[in-house]
Short mmCIF file of C-alpha atoms in Angstrom, two decimals:
data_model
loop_
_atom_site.label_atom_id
_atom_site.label_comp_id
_atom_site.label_asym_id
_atom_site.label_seq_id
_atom_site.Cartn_x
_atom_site.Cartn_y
_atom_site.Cartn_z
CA UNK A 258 -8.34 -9.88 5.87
CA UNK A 259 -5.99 -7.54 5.13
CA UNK A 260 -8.52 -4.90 4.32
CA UNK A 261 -9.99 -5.23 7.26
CA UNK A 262 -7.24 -4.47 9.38
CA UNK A 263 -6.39 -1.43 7.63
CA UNK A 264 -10.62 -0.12 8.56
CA UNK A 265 -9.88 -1.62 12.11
CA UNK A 266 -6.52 0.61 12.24
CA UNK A 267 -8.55 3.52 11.15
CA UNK A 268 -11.87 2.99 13.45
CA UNK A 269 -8.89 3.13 16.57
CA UNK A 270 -7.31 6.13 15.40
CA UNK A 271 -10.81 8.04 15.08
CA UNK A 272 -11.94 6.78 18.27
CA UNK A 273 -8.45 7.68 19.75
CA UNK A 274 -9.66 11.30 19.04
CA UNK A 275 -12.58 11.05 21.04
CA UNK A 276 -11.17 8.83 24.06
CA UNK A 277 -8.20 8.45 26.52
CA UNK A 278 -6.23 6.76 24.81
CA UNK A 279 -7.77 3.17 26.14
CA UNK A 280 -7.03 0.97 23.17
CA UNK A 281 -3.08 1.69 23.18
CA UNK A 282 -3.05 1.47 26.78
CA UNK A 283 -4.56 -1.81 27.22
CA UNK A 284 -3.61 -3.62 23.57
CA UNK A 285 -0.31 -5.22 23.53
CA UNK A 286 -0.80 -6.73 20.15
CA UNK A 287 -0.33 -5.29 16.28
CA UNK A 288 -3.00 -5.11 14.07
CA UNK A 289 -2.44 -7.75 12.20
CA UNK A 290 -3.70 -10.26 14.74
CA UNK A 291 -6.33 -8.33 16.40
CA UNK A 292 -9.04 -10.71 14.79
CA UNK A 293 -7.13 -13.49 15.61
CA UNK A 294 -9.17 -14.60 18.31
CA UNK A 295 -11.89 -13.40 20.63
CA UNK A 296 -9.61 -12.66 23.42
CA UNK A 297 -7.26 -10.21 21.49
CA UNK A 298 -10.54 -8.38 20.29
CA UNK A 299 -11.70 -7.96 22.74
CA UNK A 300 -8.14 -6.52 24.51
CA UNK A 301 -8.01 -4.41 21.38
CA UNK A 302 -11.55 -2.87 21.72
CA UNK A 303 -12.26 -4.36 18.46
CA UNK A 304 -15.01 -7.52 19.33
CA UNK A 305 -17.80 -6.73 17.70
CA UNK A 306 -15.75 -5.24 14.67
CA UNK A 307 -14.19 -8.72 14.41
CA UNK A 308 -17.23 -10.55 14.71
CA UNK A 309 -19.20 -8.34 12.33
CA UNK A 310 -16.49 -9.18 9.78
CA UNK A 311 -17.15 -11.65 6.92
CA UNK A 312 -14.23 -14.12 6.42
CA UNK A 313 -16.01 -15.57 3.59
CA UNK A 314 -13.96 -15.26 0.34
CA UNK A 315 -15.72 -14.87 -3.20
CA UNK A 316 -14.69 -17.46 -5.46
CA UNK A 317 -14.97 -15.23 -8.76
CA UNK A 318 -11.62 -13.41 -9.10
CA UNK A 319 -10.48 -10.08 -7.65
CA UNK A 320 -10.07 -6.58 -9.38
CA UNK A 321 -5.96 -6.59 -9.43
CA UNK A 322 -5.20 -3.07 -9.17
CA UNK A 323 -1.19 -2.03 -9.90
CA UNK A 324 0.02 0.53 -8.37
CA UNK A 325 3.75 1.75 -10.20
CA UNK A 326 5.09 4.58 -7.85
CA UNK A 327 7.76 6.31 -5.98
CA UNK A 328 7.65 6.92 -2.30
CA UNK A 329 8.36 10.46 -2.05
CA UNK A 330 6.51 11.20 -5.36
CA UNK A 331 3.18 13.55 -4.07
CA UNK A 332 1.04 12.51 -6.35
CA UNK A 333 1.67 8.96 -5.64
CA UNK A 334 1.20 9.76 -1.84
CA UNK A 335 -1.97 11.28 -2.31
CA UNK A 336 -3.45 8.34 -4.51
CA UNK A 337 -2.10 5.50 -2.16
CA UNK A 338 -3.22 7.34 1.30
CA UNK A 339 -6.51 8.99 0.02
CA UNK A 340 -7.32 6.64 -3.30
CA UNK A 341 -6.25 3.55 -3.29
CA UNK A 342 -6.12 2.14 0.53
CA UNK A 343 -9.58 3.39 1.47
CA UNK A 344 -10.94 1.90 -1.72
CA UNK A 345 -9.39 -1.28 -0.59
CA UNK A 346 -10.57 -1.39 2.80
CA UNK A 347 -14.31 -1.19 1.46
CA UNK A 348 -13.80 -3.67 -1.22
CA UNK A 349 -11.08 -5.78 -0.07
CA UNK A 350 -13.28 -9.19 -0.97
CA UNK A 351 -13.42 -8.52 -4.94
CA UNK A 352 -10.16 -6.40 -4.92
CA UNK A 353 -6.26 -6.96 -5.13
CA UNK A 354 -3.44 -4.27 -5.59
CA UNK A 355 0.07 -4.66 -6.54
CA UNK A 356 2.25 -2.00 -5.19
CA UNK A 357 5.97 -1.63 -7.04
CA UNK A 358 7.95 1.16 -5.64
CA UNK A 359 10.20 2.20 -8.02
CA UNK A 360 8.58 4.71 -10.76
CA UNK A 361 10.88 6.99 -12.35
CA UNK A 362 13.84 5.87 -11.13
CA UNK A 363 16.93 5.03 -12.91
CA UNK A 364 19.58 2.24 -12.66
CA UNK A 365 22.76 1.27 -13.91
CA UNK A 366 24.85 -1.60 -13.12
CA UNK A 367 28.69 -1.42 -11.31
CA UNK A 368 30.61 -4.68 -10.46
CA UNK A 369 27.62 -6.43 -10.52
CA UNK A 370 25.61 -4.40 -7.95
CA UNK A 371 23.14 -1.92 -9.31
CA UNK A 372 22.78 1.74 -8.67
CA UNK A 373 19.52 3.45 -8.83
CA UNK A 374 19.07 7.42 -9.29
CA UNK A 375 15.73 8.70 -8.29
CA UNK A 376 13.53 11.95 -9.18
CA UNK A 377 12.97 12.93 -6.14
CA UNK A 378 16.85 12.38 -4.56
CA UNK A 379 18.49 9.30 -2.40
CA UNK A 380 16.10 9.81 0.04
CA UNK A 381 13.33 8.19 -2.23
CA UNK A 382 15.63 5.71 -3.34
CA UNK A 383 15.52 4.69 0.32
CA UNK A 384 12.16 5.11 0.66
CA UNK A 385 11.58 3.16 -2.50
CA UNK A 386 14.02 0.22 -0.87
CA UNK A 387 12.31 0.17 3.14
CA UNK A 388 9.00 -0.16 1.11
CA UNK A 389 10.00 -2.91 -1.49
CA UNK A 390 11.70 -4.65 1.78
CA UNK A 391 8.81 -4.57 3.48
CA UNK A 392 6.54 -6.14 1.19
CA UNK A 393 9.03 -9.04 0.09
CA UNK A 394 9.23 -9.76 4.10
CA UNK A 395 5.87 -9.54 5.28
CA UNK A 396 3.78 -9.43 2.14
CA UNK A 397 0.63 -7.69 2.78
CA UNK A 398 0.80 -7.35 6.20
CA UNK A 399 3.33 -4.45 5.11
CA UNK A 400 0.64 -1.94 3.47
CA UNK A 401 -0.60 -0.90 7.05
CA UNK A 402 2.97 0.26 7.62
CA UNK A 403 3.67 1.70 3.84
CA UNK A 404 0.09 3.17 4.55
CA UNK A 405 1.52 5.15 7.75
CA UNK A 406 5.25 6.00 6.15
CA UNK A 407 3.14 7.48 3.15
CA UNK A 408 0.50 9.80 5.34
CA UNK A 409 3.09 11.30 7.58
CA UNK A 410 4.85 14.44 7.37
CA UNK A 411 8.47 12.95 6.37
CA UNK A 412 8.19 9.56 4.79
CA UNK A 413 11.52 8.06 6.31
CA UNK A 414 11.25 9.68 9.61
CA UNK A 415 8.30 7.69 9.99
CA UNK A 416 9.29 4.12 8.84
CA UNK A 417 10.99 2.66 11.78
CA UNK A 418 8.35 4.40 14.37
CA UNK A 419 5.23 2.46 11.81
CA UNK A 420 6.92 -0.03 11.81
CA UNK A 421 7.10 -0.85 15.69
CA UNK A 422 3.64 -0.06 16.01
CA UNK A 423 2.32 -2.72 13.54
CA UNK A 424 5.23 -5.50 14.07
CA UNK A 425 6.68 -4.61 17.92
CA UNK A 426 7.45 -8.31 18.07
CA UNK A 427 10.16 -7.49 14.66
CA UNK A 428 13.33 -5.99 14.49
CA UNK A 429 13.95 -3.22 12.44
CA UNK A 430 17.40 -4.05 12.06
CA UNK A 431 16.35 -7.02 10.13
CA UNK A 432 14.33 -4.65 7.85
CA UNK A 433 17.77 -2.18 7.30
CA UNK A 434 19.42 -5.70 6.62
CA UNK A 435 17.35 -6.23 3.63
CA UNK A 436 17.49 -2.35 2.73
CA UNK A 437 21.75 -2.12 2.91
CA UNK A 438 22.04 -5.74 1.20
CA UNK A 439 22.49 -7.52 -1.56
CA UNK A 440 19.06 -8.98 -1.16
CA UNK A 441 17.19 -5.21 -1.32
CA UNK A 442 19.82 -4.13 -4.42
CA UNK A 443 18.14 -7.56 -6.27
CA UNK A 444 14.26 -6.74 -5.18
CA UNK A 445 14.87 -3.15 -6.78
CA UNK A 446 16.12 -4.40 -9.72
CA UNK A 447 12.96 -6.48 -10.18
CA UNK A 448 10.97 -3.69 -9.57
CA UNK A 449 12.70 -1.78 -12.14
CA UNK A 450 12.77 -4.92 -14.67
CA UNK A 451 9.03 -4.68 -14.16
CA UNK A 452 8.23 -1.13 -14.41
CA UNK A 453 10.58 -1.07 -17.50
CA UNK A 454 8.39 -3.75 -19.09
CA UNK A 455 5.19 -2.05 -18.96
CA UNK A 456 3.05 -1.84 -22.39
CA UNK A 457 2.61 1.08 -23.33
CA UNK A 458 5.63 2.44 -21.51
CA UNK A 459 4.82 4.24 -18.29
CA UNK A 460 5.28 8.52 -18.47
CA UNK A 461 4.34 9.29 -15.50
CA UNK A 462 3.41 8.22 -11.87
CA UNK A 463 1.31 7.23 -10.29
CA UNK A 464 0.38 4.69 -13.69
CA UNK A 465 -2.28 2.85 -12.68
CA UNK A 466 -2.98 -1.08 -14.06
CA UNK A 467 -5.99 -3.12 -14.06
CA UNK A 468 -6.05 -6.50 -14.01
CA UNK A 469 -2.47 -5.79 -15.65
CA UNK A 470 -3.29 -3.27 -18.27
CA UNK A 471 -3.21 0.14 -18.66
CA UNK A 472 -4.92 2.69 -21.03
CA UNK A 473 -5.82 6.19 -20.78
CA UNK A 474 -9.16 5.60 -19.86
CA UNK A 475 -8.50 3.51 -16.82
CA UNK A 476 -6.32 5.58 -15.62
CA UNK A 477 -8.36 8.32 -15.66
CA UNK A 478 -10.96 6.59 -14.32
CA UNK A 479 -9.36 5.17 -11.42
CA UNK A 480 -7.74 8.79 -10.53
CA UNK A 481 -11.07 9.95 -10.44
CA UNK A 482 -12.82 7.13 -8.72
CA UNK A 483 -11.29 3.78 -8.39
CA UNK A 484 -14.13 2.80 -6.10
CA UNK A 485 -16.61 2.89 -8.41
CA UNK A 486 -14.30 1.15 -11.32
CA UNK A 487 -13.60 -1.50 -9.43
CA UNK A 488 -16.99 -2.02 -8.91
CA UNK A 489 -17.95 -1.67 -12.77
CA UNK A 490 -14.79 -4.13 -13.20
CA UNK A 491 -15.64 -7.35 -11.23
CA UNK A 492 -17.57 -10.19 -12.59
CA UNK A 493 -18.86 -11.75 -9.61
CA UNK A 494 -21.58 -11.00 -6.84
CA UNK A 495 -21.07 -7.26 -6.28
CA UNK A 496 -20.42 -6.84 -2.80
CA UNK A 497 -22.65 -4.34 -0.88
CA UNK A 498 -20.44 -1.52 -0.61
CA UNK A 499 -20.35 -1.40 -4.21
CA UNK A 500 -23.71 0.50 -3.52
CA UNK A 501 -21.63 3.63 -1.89
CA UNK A 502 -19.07 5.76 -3.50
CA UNK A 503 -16.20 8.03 -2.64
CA UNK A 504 -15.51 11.70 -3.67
CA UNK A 505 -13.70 12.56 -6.55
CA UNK A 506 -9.99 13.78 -5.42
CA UNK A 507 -8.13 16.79 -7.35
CA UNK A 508 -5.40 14.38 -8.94
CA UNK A 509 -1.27 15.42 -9.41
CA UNK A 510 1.62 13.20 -10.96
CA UNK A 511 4.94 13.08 -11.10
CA UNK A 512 6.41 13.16 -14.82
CA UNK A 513 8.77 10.85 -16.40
CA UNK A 514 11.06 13.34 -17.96
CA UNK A 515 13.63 10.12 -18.97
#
């Protein structure tokens, strides 16, 4: 369902271009209960979207894509916004990802809080805590906002604004509750207990998993076109869009220099 919000989210923004403006005006809901029911669709100028969907789940298991990255990381921005979240709108049915913002980031402990260093200065490490936040509140509901932060010009600019478009009935405060407490300090550290227990070793980000593993190949092969690997990947009924393919992206990463 998820998925399909996220090609909803994009169908209003292109049609934004070529309108007034009508679905903001006249949709007082977020996104992520546009399909709820046949009268918010149709406020949202999303019906027949909605209806067209197919809320039928496969029963074979999903494609769990891993995502280890840093928020302020380009490389990781460019696979996320251009890679990863359009793949996943077309095959959300026989897809999953796992996003853990932390990357190359460091961390020490002090009095029984940790402190975390990141490549790209504090301002990632914040961006690395809103996002981690985010997903521990509102699970995947949050990728349509991480999905905004990450294609706008200044990643933490953006993160309260996204996040009152897609949750106006949430406080943001809430959100910088989680970032400034003990509660964000402890999600970080998992994130870094995980990335630090990756096999092999990650050196560099975005590292890509599959179904929890990582090799050269797959990484390579989901830089160049995770559409089509996912596709190769799942076991099941292949879904129709499996029949269509995306462009091949020039690819850039962030080293891990530790």
């Amino acid at each position: 369902m998820l998925g399909f919000k996220v090609s909803v989210l994009l169908f209003v923004v292109c049609s934004l271009s070529k309108s007034s403006g009508r679905f903001l005006n006249s949709c007082s809901y977020p996104p992520s209960q546009w399909c709820d029911s046949r009268d918010i669709a149709a406020e949202c100028g999303v019906l027949e979207q909605c209806m067209k969907y197919n809320v039928t789940k496969s029963t074979d298991d999903k494609v769990t894509v891993g995502l280890y990255y840093e928020s302020l990381c380009p490389g990781c921005r460019q696979f996320l916004v251009l890679r990863l979240l359009p793949t996943f709108v077309m095959l959300q049915d026989i897809m999953a990802i796992d996003l853990v913002p932390y990357g190359n980031a460091q961390e020490k402990e002090d009095k029984g809080k940790y402190i975390f260093t990141c490549q790209h200065g504090q301002d990632e490490c914040q961006g690395n805590l809103i996002e981690t936040c985010l997903l521990n509140m509102f699970g995947m509901d949050a990728v349509t906002v991480i999905f905004c932060m990450e294609s706008a010009p200044n990643v933490l600019k953006s993160a309260q604004p996204c996040f009152e478009v897609y949750f106006p009935d949430q406080k943001w405060d809430s959100v910088m509750a989680c970032v400034n407490g003990d509660k964000g300090n402890a999600l970080m550290h998992q994130n870094a207990v995980k990335t630090n227990a990756l096999k092999p070793p990650h050196q560099y980000v975005p590292w890509i998993t599959i179904n929890g593993e990582h090799t050269d190949d797959l990484q390579e092969k989901a830089m160049n076109s995770l559409y089509n690997l996912v596709c190769s990947l799942y076991k099941g009924k292949k879904t129709p869009a499996c029949g269509q393919g995306l462009k091949k992206e020039t690819n850039s990463y962030c080293m891990n220099n530790q």
